[in-house]
Short mmCIF file of C-alpha atoms in Angstrom, two decimals:
data_model
loop_
_atom_site.label_atom_id
_atom_site.label_comp_id
_atom_site.label_asym_id
_atom_site.label_seq_id
_atom_site.Cartn_x
_atom_site.Cartn_y
_atom_site.Cartn_z
CA MET A 251 -33.74 174.37 155.48
CA ASP A 252 -35.61 171.11 156.15
CA ASP A 253 -35.06 167.86 154.32
CA GLY A 254 -38.16 168.32 152.22
CA THR A 255 -37.07 171.69 150.93
CA ALA A 256 -33.62 170.31 150.17
CA VAL A 257 -35.13 167.45 148.21
CA ALA A 258 -37.36 169.87 146.39
CA GLN A 259 -34.46 172.11 145.41
CA LYS A 260 -32.25 169.21 144.32
CA THR A 261 -34.94 167.71 142.17
CA GLY A 262 -36.22 170.91 140.67
CA MET A 263 -39.73 170.35 142.01
CA ARG A 264 -41.98 173.35 141.45
CA MET A 265 -44.67 172.66 144.04
CA PRO A 266 -43.41 173.34 147.60
CA LEU A 267 -43.42 170.27 149.82
CA THR A 268 -45.73 171.72 152.44
CA LEU A 269 -48.21 172.64 149.72
CA ARG A 270 -47.89 169.14 148.31
CA HIS A 271 -48.58 167.65 151.75
CA VAL A 272 -51.72 169.74 151.98
CA ALA A 273 -52.73 168.82 148.42
CA VAL A 274 -52.27 165.08 149.07
CA ALA A 275 -54.13 165.33 152.38
CA GLY A 276 -56.92 167.24 150.66
CA VAL A 277 -57.26 164.68 147.88
CA VAL A 278 -57.23 161.82 150.40
CA VAL A 279 -59.90 163.46 152.57
CA VAL A 280 -62.11 164.29 149.57
CA GLY A 281 -61.54 160.77 148.23
CA ALA A 282 -62.47 159.21 151.58
CA ALA A 283 -65.64 161.29 151.76
CA ALA A 284 -66.50 160.43 148.14
CA SER A 285 -65.91 156.72 148.82
CA ILE A 286 -68.17 156.78 151.87
CA ALA A 287 -70.88 158.75 150.06
CA THR A 288 -70.69 156.65 146.91
CA SER A 289 -73.93 154.78 147.68
CA SER A 290 -77.14 156.44 148.82
CA PRO A 291 -79.11 155.01 151.72
CA ASP A 292 -82.23 153.03 150.95
CA THR A 293 -85.37 155.14 150.98
CA LEU A 294 -86.92 154.73 154.41
CA LEU A 295 -90.53 155.05 155.36
CA GLY A 296 -91.35 155.06 159.06
CA THR A 297 -94.26 155.12 161.42
CA ASP A 298 -94.54 154.81 165.16
CA LEU A 299 -97.13 154.00 167.77
CA TYR A 300 -97.33 154.42 171.54
CA LEU A 301 -99.09 151.43 173.07
CA PRO A 302 -101.51 152.01 175.96
CA THR A 303 -99.81 152.41 179.32
CA VAL A 304 -100.04 149.35 181.54
CA GLN A 305 -99.38 148.95 185.23
CA LEU A 306 -97.28 145.95 186.13
CA SER A 307 -97.08 144.47 189.60
CA GLU A 308 -96.63 141.16 191.33
CA THR A 309 -100.28 140.27 190.73
CA HIS A 310 -100.42 141.56 187.12
CA SER A 311 -96.93 140.97 185.89
CA VAL A 312 -97.62 140.41 182.18
CA ALA A 313 -99.19 142.53 179.43
CA THR A 314 -99.62 141.44 175.85
CA PHE A 315 -100.37 143.55 172.76
CA HIS A 316 -101.21 142.54 169.22
CA LEU A 317 -100.18 144.77 166.35
CA ARG A 318 -101.16 144.62 162.71
CA VAL A 319 -98.65 145.90 160.18
CA VAL A 320 -99.86 146.67 156.67
CA GLY A 321 -97.79 147.93 153.76
CA ASN A 322 -99.51 149.28 150.65
CA GLY A 323 -98.24 149.90 147.14
CA ILE A 324 -96.36 147.76 144.67
CA VAL A 325 -92.62 147.47 145.29
CA ARG A 326 -90.56 144.35 144.73
CA SER A 327 -87.74 144.56 147.25
CA THR A 328 -88.37 145.94 150.73
CA HIS A 329 -87.23 145.26 154.27
CA ALA A 330 -89.29 146.07 157.35
CA SER A 331 -88.06 146.14 160.93
CA LEU A 332 -89.97 146.86 164.10
CA GLN A 333 -88.30 148.19 167.23
CA ILE A 334 -90.04 148.13 170.58
CA ILE A 335 -88.64 150.13 173.46
CA THR A 336 -89.91 150.56 177.00
CA GLN A 337 -90.61 153.69 178.95
CA ALA A 338 -91.50 153.56 182.65
CA GLU A 339 -92.06 155.83 185.56
CA ARG A 340 -89.66 155.39 188.43
CA PRO A 341 -89.27 153.23 190.41
CA ARG A 342 -88.99 150.62 187.71
CA GLY A 343 -88.42 146.95 188.20
CA PRO A 344 -86.70 144.50 185.88
CA VAL A 345 -88.81 143.54 182.85
CA LEU A 346 -88.46 141.20 179.94
CA LEU A 347 -89.73 142.45 176.61
CA SER A 348 -90.46 140.13 173.72
CA ALA A 349 -91.74 140.69 170.20
CA ARG A 350 -92.70 138.06 167.66
CA SER A 351 -93.73 138.36 164.03
CA SER A 352 -94.41 135.54 161.59
CA VAL A 353 -90.73 135.53 160.56
CA ASP A 354 -88.71 136.68 163.57
CA GLU A 355 -88.67 137.03 167.32
CA ASP A 356 -86.56 138.78 169.92
CA THR A 357 -86.55 138.84 173.69
CA ASN A 358 -84.58 141.39 175.62
CA ALA A 359 -84.57 143.51 178.75
CA GLY A 360 -84.44 147.03 177.34
CA GLY A 361 -85.92 146.69 173.87
CA ALA A 362 -86.63 144.25 171.07
CA THR A 363 -86.07 144.52 167.35
CA ILE A 364 -87.59 142.10 164.85
CA ALA A 365 -88.02 141.77 161.12
CA VAL A 366 -91.56 141.86 159.83
CA ASP A 367 -92.77 139.74 156.91
CA CYS A 368 -92.64 142.47 154.30
CA ASP A 369 -90.06 141.61 151.64
CA SER A 370 -92.24 143.16 148.97
CA LEU A 371 -95.30 145.36 148.85
CA PRO A 372 -98.19 144.92 149.40
CA CYS A 373 -97.66 143.06 152.67
CA ALA A 374 -99.25 142.39 156.03
CA ASP A 375 -98.05 140.75 159.22
CA ASP A 376 -99.21 140.30 162.79
CA VAL A 377 -96.89 141.02 165.69
CA GLU A 378 -97.27 140.01 169.31
CA VAL A 379 -95.56 142.18 171.90
CA ARG A 380 -95.24 141.02 175.48
CA ILE A 381 -93.84 142.74 178.55
CA GLU A 382 -93.31 140.82 181.75
CA LEU A 383 -92.26 142.18 185.11
CA GLN A 384 -89.49 140.06 186.61
CA ARG A 385 -88.47 139.43 190.20
CA ARG A 386 -85.49 141.35 191.44
CA PRO A 387 -82.24 139.41 191.85
CA ASP A 388 -82.97 139.07 195.58
CA GLY A 389 -86.30 137.35 194.80
CA THR A 390 -88.59 140.26 195.81
CA TRP A 391 -91.03 142.13 193.56
CA SER A 392 -90.61 145.78 192.79
CA PRO A 393 -93.51 148.17 193.61
CA PRO A 394 -96.22 148.54 190.92
CA SER A 395 -95.03 150.68 188.04
CA SER A 396 -96.52 152.10 184.85
CA TRP A 397 -95.03 151.08 181.53
CA THR A 398 -95.49 152.47 178.07
CA LEU A 399 -94.17 150.72 174.99
CA HIS A 400 -93.08 152.64 171.93
CA ALA A 401 -93.24 150.75 168.63
CA ASN A 402 -91.21 152.10 165.74
CA LEU A 403 -91.65 150.55 162.30
CA ASP A 404 -89.21 151.23 159.46
CA LEU A 405 -89.73 150.11 155.90
CA ALA A 406 -86.68 150.29 153.63
CA LEU A 407 -87.27 150.40 149.89
CA GLU A 408 -84.10 148.74 148.66
CA ASN A 409 -82.10 150.40 145.90
CA ARG A 410 -84.60 153.18 145.41
CA ARG A 411 -83.89 156.87 145.55
CA ASP A 412 -87.53 157.90 145.30
CA LEU A 413 -90.64 157.12 147.29
CA PRO A 414 -93.51 156.04 145.02
CA SER A 415 -96.66 158.00 145.78
CA ASP A 416 -98.76 154.88 146.32
CA VAL A 417 -96.48 153.43 149.01
CA SER A 418 -97.55 153.65 152.64
CA ILE A 419 -97.25 151.65 155.82
CA LYS A 420 -99.64 151.44 158.71
CA MET A 421 -99.36 149.92 162.15
CA GLU A 422 -102.34 149.57 164.45
CA LEU A 423 -103.23 147.96 167.71
CA VAL A 424 -105.54 144.99 167.36
CA PRO A 425 -107.97 144.58 170.28
CA MET B 61 -44.46 162.05 155.06
CA THR B 62 -42.01 159.94 153.11
CA HIS B 63 -41.43 160.53 149.42
CA GLY B 64 -42.95 157.26 148.15
CA PRO B 65 -44.59 157.30 144.75
CA SER B 66 -48.24 156.89 145.76
CA THR B 67 -48.47 160.47 147.09
CA HIS B 68 -47.05 161.54 143.75
CA ALA B 69 -49.43 159.39 141.76
CA VAL B 70 -52.54 160.53 143.62
CA LEU B 71 -51.92 164.10 142.46
CA GLN B 72 -51.61 163.17 138.80
CA PRO B 73 -54.35 164.36 136.45
CA LEU B 74 -55.63 160.84 135.75
CA ALA B 75 -56.20 160.15 139.46
CA LEU B 76 -57.80 163.53 140.04
CA THR B 77 -60.02 163.05 136.99
CA ALA B 78 -61.12 159.62 138.24
CA LEU B 79 -61.97 161.12 141.63
CA ALA B 80 -63.88 164.02 140.07
CA LEU B 81 -65.73 161.59 137.82
CA LEU B 82 -66.68 159.44 140.82
CA ILE B 83 -68.13 162.44 142.65
CA LEU B 84 -69.90 163.85 139.58
CA ASN B 85 -71.33 160.48 138.64
CA ASP B 86 -72.61 159.67 142.13
CA HIS B 87 -74.18 163.03 142.83
CA VAL B 88 -75.11 164.43 139.41
CA PHE B 89 -75.27 161.77 136.70
CA LYS B 90 -76.89 159.00 138.75
CA PRO B 91 -79.81 161.11 140.03
CA ALA B 92 -80.33 162.70 136.61
CA TYR B 93 -79.62 159.86 134.19
CA GLY B 94 -79.39 156.77 136.39
CA GLY B 95 -78.88 153.63 134.32
CA TRP B 96 -76.49 150.78 133.73
CA TRP B 97 -73.69 153.05 132.50
CA THR B 98 -73.70 155.28 135.60
CA GLY B 99 -73.32 152.18 137.75
CA LYS B 100 -70.36 150.99 135.67
CA LEU B 101 -68.79 154.45 135.62
CA SER B 102 -68.78 154.62 139.43
CA ASP B 103 -67.20 151.18 139.64
CA VAL B 104 -64.47 152.02 137.11
CA ALA B 105 -63.63 155.42 138.62
CA GLY B 106 -63.75 154.08 142.17
CA LEU B 107 -61.58 151.05 141.48
CA ALA B 108 -59.06 153.22 139.61
CA VAL B 109 -58.55 155.73 142.37
CA PHE B 110 -59.32 153.84 145.59
CA PRO B 111 -56.00 151.94 145.96
CA LEU B 112 -54.10 155.18 145.37
CA LEU B 113 -56.16 157.03 147.99
CA VAL B 114 -55.65 154.33 150.61
CA SER B 115 -51.96 154.04 149.84
CA ALA B 116 -51.39 157.81 149.86
CA GLY B 117 -53.44 158.21 153.05
CA GLY B 118 -51.43 155.52 154.79
CA GLN B 119 -48.20 156.99 153.51
CA LEU B 120 -49.25 160.40 154.78
CA ILE B 121 -49.61 159.14 158.34
CA GLY B 122 -46.58 156.87 158.15
CA LEU B 123 -48.36 153.50 157.96
CA TRP B 124 -46.41 152.27 154.96
CA PRO B 125 -43.95 153.52 152.35
CA GLY B 126 -46.55 153.87 149.61
CA GLY B 127 -44.59 152.07 146.93
CA MET B 128 -45.57 149.64 144.21
CA ARG B 129 -45.90 146.73 146.63
CA THR B 130 -48.25 148.69 148.88
CA VAL B 131 -50.49 149.90 146.06
CA THR B 132 -50.57 146.47 144.43
CA SER B 133 -51.51 144.80 147.73
CA ILE B 134 -54.30 147.31 148.30
CA ALA B 135 -55.51 146.85 144.72
CA VAL B 136 -55.64 143.06 145.16
CA ALA B 137 -57.50 143.37 148.48
CA THR B 138 -59.90 145.86 146.90
CA GLY B 139 -60.54 143.48 144.01
CA ILE B 140 -61.30 140.56 146.33
CA ALA B 141 -63.66 142.70 148.42
CA PHE B 142 -65.36 144.05 145.27
CA VAL B 143 -65.98 140.56 143.89
CA ALA B 144 -67.29 139.37 147.26
CA VAL B 145 -69.66 142.33 147.61
CA LYS B 146 -71.00 141.85 144.08
CA LEU B 147 -71.37 138.06 144.17
CA CYS B 148 -71.88 137.06 147.81
CA THR B 149 -75.04 138.16 149.63
CA PRO B 150 -73.56 138.21 153.19
CA ALA B 151 -70.62 140.29 151.95
CA GLY B 152 -73.02 142.60 150.14
CA ASP B 153 -75.13 142.98 153.29
CA SER B 154 -72.00 143.72 155.35
CA TYR B 155 -71.02 146.39 152.83
CA ARG B 156 -74.49 147.92 152.94
CA VAL B 157 -74.58 148.10 156.73
CA GLY B 158 -70.90 149.11 157.04
CA LEU B 159 -71.15 151.99 154.62
CA ALA B 160 -74.45 153.12 156.15
CA THR B 161 -72.72 153.15 159.55
CA LEU B 162 -69.94 155.33 158.17
CA GLN B 163 -72.52 157.68 156.65
CA TRP B 164 -74.61 157.85 159.81
CA PRO B 165 -72.69 160.61 161.68
CA ALA B 166 -73.17 163.03 158.78
CA ARG B 167 -76.84 162.10 158.42
CA ALA B 168 -77.33 162.44 162.20
CA LEU B 169 -75.74 165.91 162.20
CA ALA B 170 -77.94 166.96 159.28
CA ALA B 171 -81.04 165.66 161.09
CA LEU B 172 -80.09 167.52 164.28
CA ALA B 173 -79.47 170.69 162.31
CA HIS B 174 -83.00 170.42 160.86
CA GLY B 175 -84.49 169.56 164.24
CA ASP B 176 -85.43 166.06 163.09
CA ALA B 177 -85.15 162.83 165.04
CA LEU B 178 -81.92 160.87 164.71
CA PRO B 179 -82.13 158.60 161.65
CA ARG B 180 -81.78 154.83 161.81
CA ILE B 181 -78.50 153.51 160.44
CA GLY B 182 -80.31 151.47 157.81
CA ARG B 183 -78.47 150.18 154.76
CA VAL B 184 -77.08 151.76 151.63
CA GLN B 185 -78.18 150.80 148.15
CA LEU B 186 -76.28 148.09 146.33
CA VAL B 187 -76.94 146.67 142.91
CA ALA B 188 -75.38 143.22 142.91
CA ASP B 189 -74.75 142.71 139.21
CA ALA B 190 -72.12 140.24 138.04
CA SER B 191 -71.47 142.35 134.95
CA ASP B 192 -69.98 144.99 137.27
CA LEU B 193 -66.92 142.72 137.43
CA LEU B 194 -66.08 144.08 133.97
CA ALA B 195 -64.77 147.12 135.87
CA LEU B 196 -62.06 145.07 137.62
CA PRO B 197 -59.28 145.95 135.12
CA ALA B 198 -59.54 149.53 136.43
CA LEU B 199 -57.67 148.24 139.48
CA LEU B 200 -54.52 148.22 137.30
CA VAL B 201 -54.58 152.01 137.13
CA GLY B 202 -53.23 152.51 140.66
CA PRO B 203 -50.19 150.22 140.40
CA LEU B 204 -49.42 151.45 136.86
CA MET B 205 -49.56 155.11 137.90
CA THR B 206 -47.42 154.36 140.94
CA ALA B 207 -44.85 152.61 138.77
CA ARG B 208 -44.86 155.57 136.40
CA ALA B 209 -44.48 158.05 139.26
CA ALA B 210 -41.56 156.05 140.64
CA HIS B 211 -39.68 156.27 137.34
CA CYS B 212 -40.69 159.72 136.18
CA THR B 213 -38.34 162.51 135.24
CA CYS B 214 -38.83 165.99 136.55
CA ALA B 215 -38.51 167.51 133.12
CA HIS B 216 -41.68 165.74 132.02
CA HIS B 217 -43.57 165.92 135.30
CA PRO B 218 -42.67 169.16 137.04
CA TYR B 219 -45.21 168.68 139.82
CA LEU B 220 -43.69 165.40 140.96
CA ILE B 221 -40.76 164.86 143.25
CA CYS B 222 -38.44 162.41 141.53
CA ARG B 223 -35.91 160.30 143.29
#
């Protein structure tokens, strides 16, 4: 007889200890899940765009794109973020990627994430995206390589469970 | 598992009712009848049961004895965090991102199961309303139930182990 059973018998407890362990563990697990799920995520609206492929080399080491982001509808509290990631054929050299909106900027090697000026709808903002081929650490240039940028725009409608029918976002390349 | 009172208290009808109410309110009442009272109900039910859950969970894995002092400390910490989240924007933002991060694995699994792309972590919804602080007295439920469980008699509470 283990200690738990002895305690149970001495105290006249009706629920066996092992069952009680399981019951407590069950309540704790359900409670943890309920606590985590107590708030719903903001409603998200997303769109993405593949920018034209560019070839970067020692002689043409920089490419710049201009994007126009437009949000339609009437919503008071929103938050928009734009993520730019790079895709390249091998071999790929070191690059520096930068993105700049009217309210934020980010420069990074692998990808850039910025906020876009869209705290309420309707909104519009211009974004400049720049990719620059860098010299290798030994000072040499890598062979020419093709790069494609993937732009992913997310618009969060804060504290809303539904997506109003008139809400939309659009992202386009500006020549 | 030790025989501290918080594992007793968390199985009492009041705690189980608060937990059931939290789940029902978040997933049934809020979508159907969302309004100021559903927000308050979640706060009251959550604050009532949360310190007991944390204390009983910790007691279950041997982190602490799960007595009055433990539950009271957790209730105080919960109250401070609740006030900060409701009144302080950076704390509210941390809560929104933190909870969204905890939710992300489940949302990612659901997206994979449906063949969708992995979702962004994003942020959860939070209504920062100072009147939600009216729910703070619900934090007394945990320590009071723990005190009651510690002094119960088996004749009156047959499902509790009494010391």
